[in-house]
Amino acid sequence: MSHEDASNSEEPIQLEQMDANFKNVFSKVHGGENIKRCFTCGTCSVACPVFEVEPSYDPRKVIRMILLGMKDEVLKSKLIWMCSGCYSCQELCPRDVKITNIMAAARNLAVKEGYVPDGIRGSVEQLEKYGRLLEVSEFENNMRTKKDILELIETLPEINGILKNTGLTKLIKEGGKNE
Ligand code: SF4
Ligand code: SF4
């Protein structure tokens, strides 16, 4: 992402930059409904395999940032894109906060606000071009056949149909206005 990630900044957050209504807006977004239930027990952080290898990603911290109204810091942050979607936190949370869904809701909001990481933009462009994240040419298919692996079939029209009908390509292309 070309924009600055303020989530790990040591700079104090200015009160006037906080959005007190963000938690209310967020709790109305699909996936964010239970966010206000969090009582900061930390079970999600302990359960999270990403936190174990990358301490800057702490799901409890992301939830706290949302509840405190740190809208820009959350939506610009690379943290919300680090969740692997493993659901370990969601299964163990004593308050049914549905953290995995919250991370997805945060990413959806971020894209709507124009914060699209370069990697995500690149992936969508690859899908649009090849129908896959990687090009599979005749060469690769010949190699697969030689190794007795099924050839991959053409998926480009179907994938482009999905990208168009879901509005994903448009959203990603229009995204980045805030970068
Ligand atoms: S496990 Fe649930 S209640 Fe505990 S900090 Fe995480 S989200 Fe909050
Ligand atoms: S779903 Fe995301 S936040 Fe939850 S444990 Fe897995 S990686 Fe961590």
PDB file of C-alpha atoms and ligand atoms in Angstrom:
ATOM      1  CA  MET A   1       0.000   0.000   0.000  1.00  0.00           C
ATOM      2  CA  SER A   2       1.366   3.350  -0.849  1.00  0.00           C
ATOM      3  CA  HIS A   3      -0.473   5.180   1.902  1.00  0.00           C
ATOM      4  CA  GLU A   4       1.024   5.439   5.349  1.00  0.00           C
ATOM      5  CA  ASP A   5       0.032   2.722   7.810  1.00  0.00           C
ATOM      6  CA  ALA A   6      -0.620   4.500  11.069  1.00  0.00           C
ATOM      7  CA  SER A   7      -1.679   1.392  13.026  1.00  0.00           C
ATOM      8  CA  ASN A   8       1.794   0.820  14.455  1.00  0.00           C
ATOM      9  CA  SER A   9       2.741   4.452  14.784  1.00  0.00           C
ATOM     10  CA  GLU A  10       4.118   5.652  18.098  1.00  0.00           C
ATOM     11  CA  GLU A  11       2.569   9.059  17.388  1.00  0.00           C
ATOM     12  CA  PRO A  12      -0.271   9.943  19.773  1.00  0.00           C
ATOM     13  CA  ILE A  13      -3.701   9.858  18.139  1.00  0.00           C
ATOM     14  CA  GLN A  14      -5.358  13.256  18.071  1.00  0.00           C
ATOM     15  CA  LEU A  15      -8.842  13.260  19.570  1.00  0.00           C
ATOM     16  CA  GLU A  16     -10.199  15.405  16.752  1.00  0.00           C
ATOM     17  CA  GLN A  17      -9.170  12.673  14.288  1.00  0.00           C
ATOM     18  CA  MET A  18     -11.320  10.072  16.046  1.00  0.00           C
ATOM     19  CA  ASP A  19     -14.784   9.220  14.793  1.00  0.00           C
ATOM     20  CA  ALA A  20     -17.006   8.498  17.799  1.00  0.00           C
ATOM     21  CA  ASN A  21     -19.742   7.188  15.530  1.00  0.00           C
ATOM     22  CA  PHE A  22     -17.520   4.675  13.729  1.00  0.00           C
ATOM     23  CA  LYS A  23     -18.440   1.786  16.052  1.00  0.00           C
ATOM     24  CA  ASN A  24     -22.125   2.424  15.370  1.00  0.00           C
ATOM     25  CA  VAL A  25     -21.588   2.530  11.616  1.00  0.00           C
ATOM     26  CA  PHE A  26     -19.389  -0.565  11.802  1.00  0.00           C
ATOM     27  CA  SER A  27     -21.915  -2.547  13.823  1.00  0.00           C
ATOM     28  CA  LYS A  28     -24.438  -2.055  11.034  1.00  0.00           C
ATOM     29  CA  VAL A  29     -22.094  -3.463   8.377  1.00  0.00           C
ATOM     30  CA  HIS A  30     -22.605  -7.125   7.518  1.00  0.00           C
ATOM     31  CA  GLY A  31     -20.192  -9.060   9.740  1.00  0.00           C
ATOM     32  CA  GLY A  32     -19.666  -6.245  12.220  1.00  0.00           C
ATOM     33  CA  GLU A  33     -22.923  -6.662  14.144  1.00  0.00           C
ATOM     34  CA  ASN A  34     -21.411  -8.068  17.384  1.00  0.00           C
ATOM     35  CA  ILE A  35     -18.357  -5.870  17.724  1.00  0.00           C
ATOM     36  CA  LYS A  36     -19.632  -3.958  20.751  1.00  0.00           C
ATOM     37  CA  ARG A  37     -19.808  -7.208  22.751  1.00  0.00           C
ATOM     38  CA  CYS A  38     -15.989  -7.406  23.064  1.00  0.00           C
ATOM     39  CA  PHE A  39     -14.771  -7.179  26.661  1.00  0.00           C
ATOM     40  CA  THR A  40     -11.074  -7.313  25.724  1.00  0.00           C
ATOM     41  CA  CYS A  41     -10.323 -10.708  27.261  1.00  0.00           C
ATOM     42  CA  GLY A  42      -7.590 -11.447  24.702  1.00  0.00           C
ATOM     43  CA  THR A  43      -8.682 -15.007  23.911  1.00  0.00           C
ATOM     44  CA  CYS A  44      -8.714 -14.168  20.200  1.00  0.00           C
ATOM     45  CA  SER A  45      -5.132 -12.905  20.300  1.00  0.00           C
ATOM     46  CA  VAL A  46      -3.889 -16.035  22.056  1.00  0.00           C
ATOM     47  CA  ALA A  47      -5.735 -18.252  19.566  1.00  0.00           C
ATOM     48  CA  CYS A  48      -4.558 -16.369  16.469  1.00  0.00           C
ATOM     49  CA  PRO A  49      -1.818 -18.111  14.435  1.00  0.00           C
ATOM     50  CA  VAL A  50      -0.957 -14.873  12.646  1.00  0.00           C
ATOM     51  CA  PHE A  51      -0.384 -13.064  15.965  1.00  0.00           C
ATOM     52  CA  GLU A  52       1.927 -15.887  16.988  1.00  0.00           C
ATOM     53  CA  VAL A  53       4.303 -15.181  14.104  1.00  0.00           C
ATOM     54  CA  GLU A  54       3.586 -11.468  13.587  1.00  0.00           C
ATOM     55  CA  PRO A  55       2.923  -9.648  16.886  1.00  0.00           C
ATOM     56  CA  SER A  56       1.902  -6.443  15.098  1.00  0.00           C
ATOM     57  CA  TYR A  57      -1.288  -8.261  14.100  1.00  0.00           C
ATOM     58  CA  ASP A  58      -3.419  -8.493  17.218  1.00  0.00           C
ATOM     59  CA  PRO A  59      -7.154  -9.030  16.564  1.00  0.00           C
ATOM     60  CA  ARG A  60      -8.077  -7.634  19.981  1.00  0.00           C
ATOM     61  CA  LYS A  61      -6.168  -4.458  19.119  1.00  0.00           C
ATOM     62  CA  VAL A  62      -7.960  -4.069  15.787  1.00  0.00           C
ATOM     63  CA  ILE A  63     -11.330  -4.440  17.531  1.00  0.00           C
ATOM     64  CA  ARG A  64     -10.317  -1.894  20.159  1.00  0.00           C
ATOM     65  CA  MET A  65      -9.219   0.559  17.448  1.00  0.00           C
ATOM     66  CA  ILE A  66     -12.625   0.255  15.785  1.00  0.00           C
ATOM     67  CA  LEU A  67     -14.469   0.745  19.075  1.00  0.00           C
ATOM     68  CA  LEU A  68     -12.336   3.786  19.915  1.00  0.00           C
ATOM     69  CA  GLY A  69     -13.251   5.417  16.609  1.00  0.00           C
ATOM     70  CA  MET A  70      -9.872   5.140  14.881  1.00  0.00           C
ATOM     71  CA  LYS A  71     -11.568   4.868  11.525  1.00  0.00           C
ATOM     72  CA  ASP A  72      -8.786   6.077   9.244  1.00  0.00           C
ATOM     73  CA  GLU A  73      -6.099   4.133  11.087  1.00  0.00           C
ATOM     74  CA  VAL A  74      -8.104   0.908  10.753  1.00  0.00           C
ATOM     75  CA  LEU A  75      -9.186   1.313   7.147  1.00  0.00           C
ATOM     76  CA  LYS A  76      -5.712   2.347   5.960  1.00  0.00           C
ATOM     77  CA  SER A  77      -4.015  -0.363   7.975  1.00  0.00           C
ATOM     78  CA  LYS A  78      -2.357  -3.421   6.491  1.00  0.00           C
ATOM     79  CA  LEU A  79      -3.405  -5.291   9.655  1.00  0.00           C
ATOM     80  CA  ILE A  80      -6.955  -5.958   8.456  1.00  0.00           C
ATOM     81  CA  TRP A  81      -5.507  -7.749   5.407  1.00  0.00           C
ATOM     82  CA  MET A  82      -3.321 -10.048   7.495  1.00  0.00           C
ATOM     83  CA  CYS A  83      -6.150 -12.201   8.882  1.00  0.00           C
ATOM     84  CA  SER A  84      -5.987 -15.668   7.315  1.00  0.00           C
ATOM     85  CA  GLY A  85      -9.668 -16.369   7.966  1.00  0.00           C
ATOM     86  CA  CYS A  86      -8.898 -19.500   9.998  1.00  0.00           C
ATOM     87  CA  TYR A  87     -11.817 -18.884  12.438  1.00  0.00           C
ATOM     88  CA  SER A  88      -9.790 -19.994  15.510  1.00  0.00           C
ATOM     89  CA  CYS A  89     -10.664 -16.741  17.284  1.00  0.00           C
ATOM     90  CA  GLN A  90     -14.307 -16.914  16.307  1.00  0.00           C
ATOM     91  CA  GLU A  91     -14.719 -20.408  17.722  1.00  0.00           C
ATOM     92  CA  LEU A  92     -13.181 -19.476  21.067  1.00  0.00           C
ATOM     93  CA  CYS A  93     -14.514 -15.966  21.700  1.00  0.00           C
ATOM     94  CA  PRO A  94     -16.648 -16.073  24.883  1.00  0.00           C
ATOM     95  CA  ARG A  95     -18.733 -13.145  23.660  1.00  0.00           C
ATOM     96  CA  ASP A  96     -19.515 -14.392  20.142  1.00  0.00           C
ATOM     97  CA  VAL A  97     -17.950 -11.286  18.676  1.00  0.00           C
ATOM     98  CA  LYS A  98     -17.345 -13.061  15.336  1.00  0.00           C
ATOM     99  CA  ILE A  99     -13.882 -11.644  14.815  1.00  0.00           C
ATOM    100  CA  THR A 100     -13.230 -13.310  11.437  1.00  0.00           C
ATOM    101  CA  ASN A 101     -16.375 -11.675  10.088  1.00  0.00           C
ATOM    102  CA  ILE A 102     -15.274  -8.359  11.591  1.00  0.00           C
ATOM    103  CA  MET A 103     -11.974  -8.481   9.712  1.00  0.00           C
ATOM    104  CA  ALA A 104     -13.870  -9.179   6.474  1.00  0.00           C
ATOM    105  CA  ALA A 105     -16.247  -6.289   7.237  1.00  0.00           C
ATOM    106  CA  ALA A 106     -13.262  -3.997   7.847  1.00  0.00           C
ATOM    107  CA  ARG A 107     -11.722  -4.983   4.509  1.00  0.00           C
ATOM    108  CA  ASN A 108     -15.022  -4.430   2.712  1.00  0.00           C
ATOM    109  CA  LEU A 109     -15.328  -0.984   4.266  1.00  0.00           C
ATOM    110  CA  ALA A 110     -11.710  -0.201   3.409  1.00  0.00           C
ATOM    111  CA  VAL A 111     -12.258  -1.057  -0.264  1.00  0.00           C
ATOM    112  CA  LYS A 112     -15.436   1.030  -0.353  1.00  0.00           C
ATOM    113  CA  GLU A 113     -13.449   3.948   1.070  1.00  0.00           C
ATOM    114  CA  GLY A 114     -10.794   3.457  -1.581  1.00  0.00           C
ATOM    115  CA  TYR A 115      -8.045   1.758   0.423  1.00  0.00           C
ATOM    116  CA  VAL A 116      -7.019  -1.166  -1.743  1.00  0.00           C
ATOM    117  CA  PRO A 117      -3.635  -2.807  -1.128  1.00  0.00           C
ATOM    118  CA  ASP A 118      -1.520  -3.216  -4.235  1.00  0.00           C
ATOM    119  CA  GLY A 119      -1.456  -6.999  -3.768  1.00  0.00           C
ATOM    120  CA  ILE A 120      -5.256  -7.245  -3.848  1.00  0.00           C
ATOM    121  CA  ARG A 121      -5.466  -4.959  -6.865  1.00  0.00           C
ATOM    122  CA  GLY A 122      -2.845  -7.115  -8.605  1.00  0.00           C
ATOM    123  CA  SER A 123      -4.737 -10.316  -7.813  1.00  0.00           C
ATOM    124  CA  VAL A 124      -7.962  -8.960  -9.298  1.00  0.00           C
ATOM    125  CA  GLU A 125      -6.093  -7.831 -12.408  1.00  0.00           C
ATOM    126  CA  GLN A 126      -4.626 -11.319 -12.803  1.00  0.00           C
ATOM    127  CA  LEU A 127      -8.082 -12.871 -12.405  1.00  0.00           C
ATOM    128  CA  GLU A 128      -9.470 -10.506 -15.012  1.00  0.00           C
ATOM    129  CA  LYS A 129      -6.653 -11.358 -17.416  1.00  0.00           C
ATOM    130  CA  TYR A 130      -6.229 -15.092 -16.937  1.00  0.00           C
ATOM    131  CA  GLY A 131      -9.253 -16.306 -14.965  1.00  0.00           C
ATOM    132  CA  ARG A 132      -6.701 -17.428 -12.381  1.00  0.00           C
ATOM    133  CA  LEU A 133      -4.080 -15.847 -10.171  1.00  0.00           C
ATOM    134  CA  LEU A 134      -1.430 -17.263 -12.502  1.00  0.00           C
ATOM    135  CA  GLU A 135      -1.431 -17.758 -16.239  1.00  0.00           C
ATOM    136  CA  VAL A 136      -1.819 -21.395 -17.277  1.00  0.00           C
ATOM    137  CA  SER A 137      -0.657 -21.681 -20.874  1.00  0.00           C
ATOM    138  CA  GLU A 138      -0.388 -24.591 -23.260  1.00  0.00           C
ATOM    139  CA  PHE A 139       3.125 -25.152 -21.935  1.00  0.00           C
ATOM    140  CA  GLU A 140       1.933 -25.660 -18.346  1.00  0.00           C
ATOM    141  CA  ASN A 141      -0.895 -27.890 -19.498  1.00  0.00           C
ATOM    142  CA  ASN A 142       1.522 -30.010 -21.551  1.00  0.00           C
ATOM    143  CA  MET A 143       3.704 -30.381 -18.479  1.00  0.00           C
ATOM    144  CA  ARG A 144       0.666 -31.410 -16.452  1.00  0.00           C
ATOM    145  CA  THR A 145      -0.279 -34.024 -19.043  1.00  0.00           C
ATOM    146  CA  LYS A 146       3.256 -35.427 -19.024  1.00  0.00           C
ATOM    147  CA  LYS A 147       3.028 -35.802 -15.266  1.00  0.00           C
ATOM    148  CA  ASP A 148      -0.382 -37.440 -15.552  1.00  0.00           C
ATOM    149  CA  ILE A 149      -2.178 -34.445 -14.017  1.00  0.00           C
ATOM    150  CA  LEU A 150      -5.477 -33.239 -15.478  1.00  0.00           C
ATOM    151  CA  GLU A 151      -5.275 -30.220 -17.782  1.00  0.00           C
ATOM    152  CA  LEU A 152      -6.794 -27.020 -16.421  1.00  0.00           C
ATOM    153  CA  ILE A 153      -9.832 -25.853 -18.316  1.00  0.00           C
ATOM    154  CA  GLU A 154     -10.532 -22.318 -19.511  1.00  0.00           C
ATOM    155  CA  THR A 155     -12.232 -20.289 -16.764  1.00  0.00           C
ATOM    156  CA  LEU A 156     -11.805 -16.750 -18.059  1.00  0.00           C
ATOM    157  CA  PRO A 157     -15.401 -16.072 -19.230  1.00  0.00           C
ATOM    158  CA  GLU A 158     -16.930 -17.421 -16.007  1.00  0.00           C
ATOM    159  CA  ILE A 159     -14.481 -15.550 -13.778  1.00  0.00           C
ATOM    160  CA  ASN A 160     -14.980 -12.319 -15.676  1.00  0.00           C
ATOM    161  CA  GLY A 161     -18.732 -12.817 -15.356  1.00  0.00           C
ATOM    162  CA  ILE A 162     -18.370 -13.139 -11.584  1.00  0.00           C
ATOM    163  CA  LEU A 163     -16.067 -10.101 -11.391  1.00  0.00           C
ATOM    164  CA  LYS A 164     -18.546  -8.059 -13.410  1.00  0.00           C
ATOM    165  CA  ASN A 165     -21.740  -9.261 -11.727  1.00  0.00           C
ATOM    166  CA  THR A 166     -20.372  -8.780  -8.220  1.00  0.00           C
ATOM    167  CA  GLY A 167     -19.001  -5.368  -9.156  1.00  0.00           C
ATOM    168  CA  LEU A 168     -15.584  -6.368  -7.840  1.00  0.00           C
ATOM    169  CA  THR A 169     -13.540  -5.138 -10.796  1.00  0.00           C
ATOM    170  CA  LYS A 170     -15.302  -1.779 -10.769  1.00  0.00           C
ATOM    171  CA  LEU A 171     -14.872  -1.455  -7.005  1.00  0.00           C
ATOM    172  CA  ILE A 172     -11.185  -2.294  -7.140  1.00  0.00           C
ATOM    173  CA  LYS A 173     -10.549  -0.019 -10.107  1.00  0.00           C
ATOM    174  CA  GLU A 174     -12.369   2.844  -8.471  1.00  0.00           C
ATOM    175  CA  GLY A 175     -10.580   2.071  -5.203  1.00  0.00           C
ATOM    176  CA  GLY A 176      -7.335   3.777  -4.459  1.00  0.00           C
ATOM    177  CA  LYS A 177      -8.862   7.241  -4.611  1.00  0.00           C
ATOM    178  CA  ASN A 178      -7.622   7.739  -1.047  1.00  0.00           C
ATOM    179  CA  GLU A 179      -4.139   6.378  -1.663  1.00  0.00           C
TER     180      GLU A 179
HETATM  181  S1  SF4 B   1     -12.041 -13.168  22.393  1.00  0.00           S
HETATM  182 FE1  SF4 B   1     -13.885 -11.999  21.948  1.00  0.00          FE
HETATM  183  S2  SF4 B   1     -14.317 -10.835  23.811  1.00  0.00           S
HETATM  184 FE2  SF4 B   1     -12.213 -11.591  23.975  1.00  0.00          FE
HETATM  185  S3  SF4 B   1     -10.941  -9.881  23.166  1.00  0.00           S
HETATM  186 FE3  SF4 B   1     -11.350 -11.248  21.460  1.00  0.00          FE
HETATM  187  S4  SF4 B   1     -13.210 -10.432  20.496  1.00  0.00           S
HETATM  188 FE4  SF4 B   1     -13.061  -9.512  22.528  1.00  0.00          FE
HETATM  189  S1  SF4 B   2      -9.538 -15.695  11.765  1.00  0.00           S
HETATM  190 FE1  SF4 B   2      -7.967 -14.112  11.531  1.00  0.00          FE
HETATM  191  S2  SF4 B   2      -7.956 -13.013  13.480  1.00  0.00           S
HETATM  192 FE2  SF4 B   2      -9.005 -14.958  13.817  1.00  0.00          FE
HETATM  193  S3  SF4 B   2      -7.462 -16.370  14.567  1.00  0.00           S
HETATM  194 FE3  SF4 B   2      -7.578 -16.642  12.352  1.00  0.00          FE
HETATM  195  S4  SF4 B   2      -6.045 -15.251  11.499  1.00  0.00           S
HETATM  196 FE4  SF4 B   2      -6.385 -14.622  13.618  1.00  0.00          FE
END
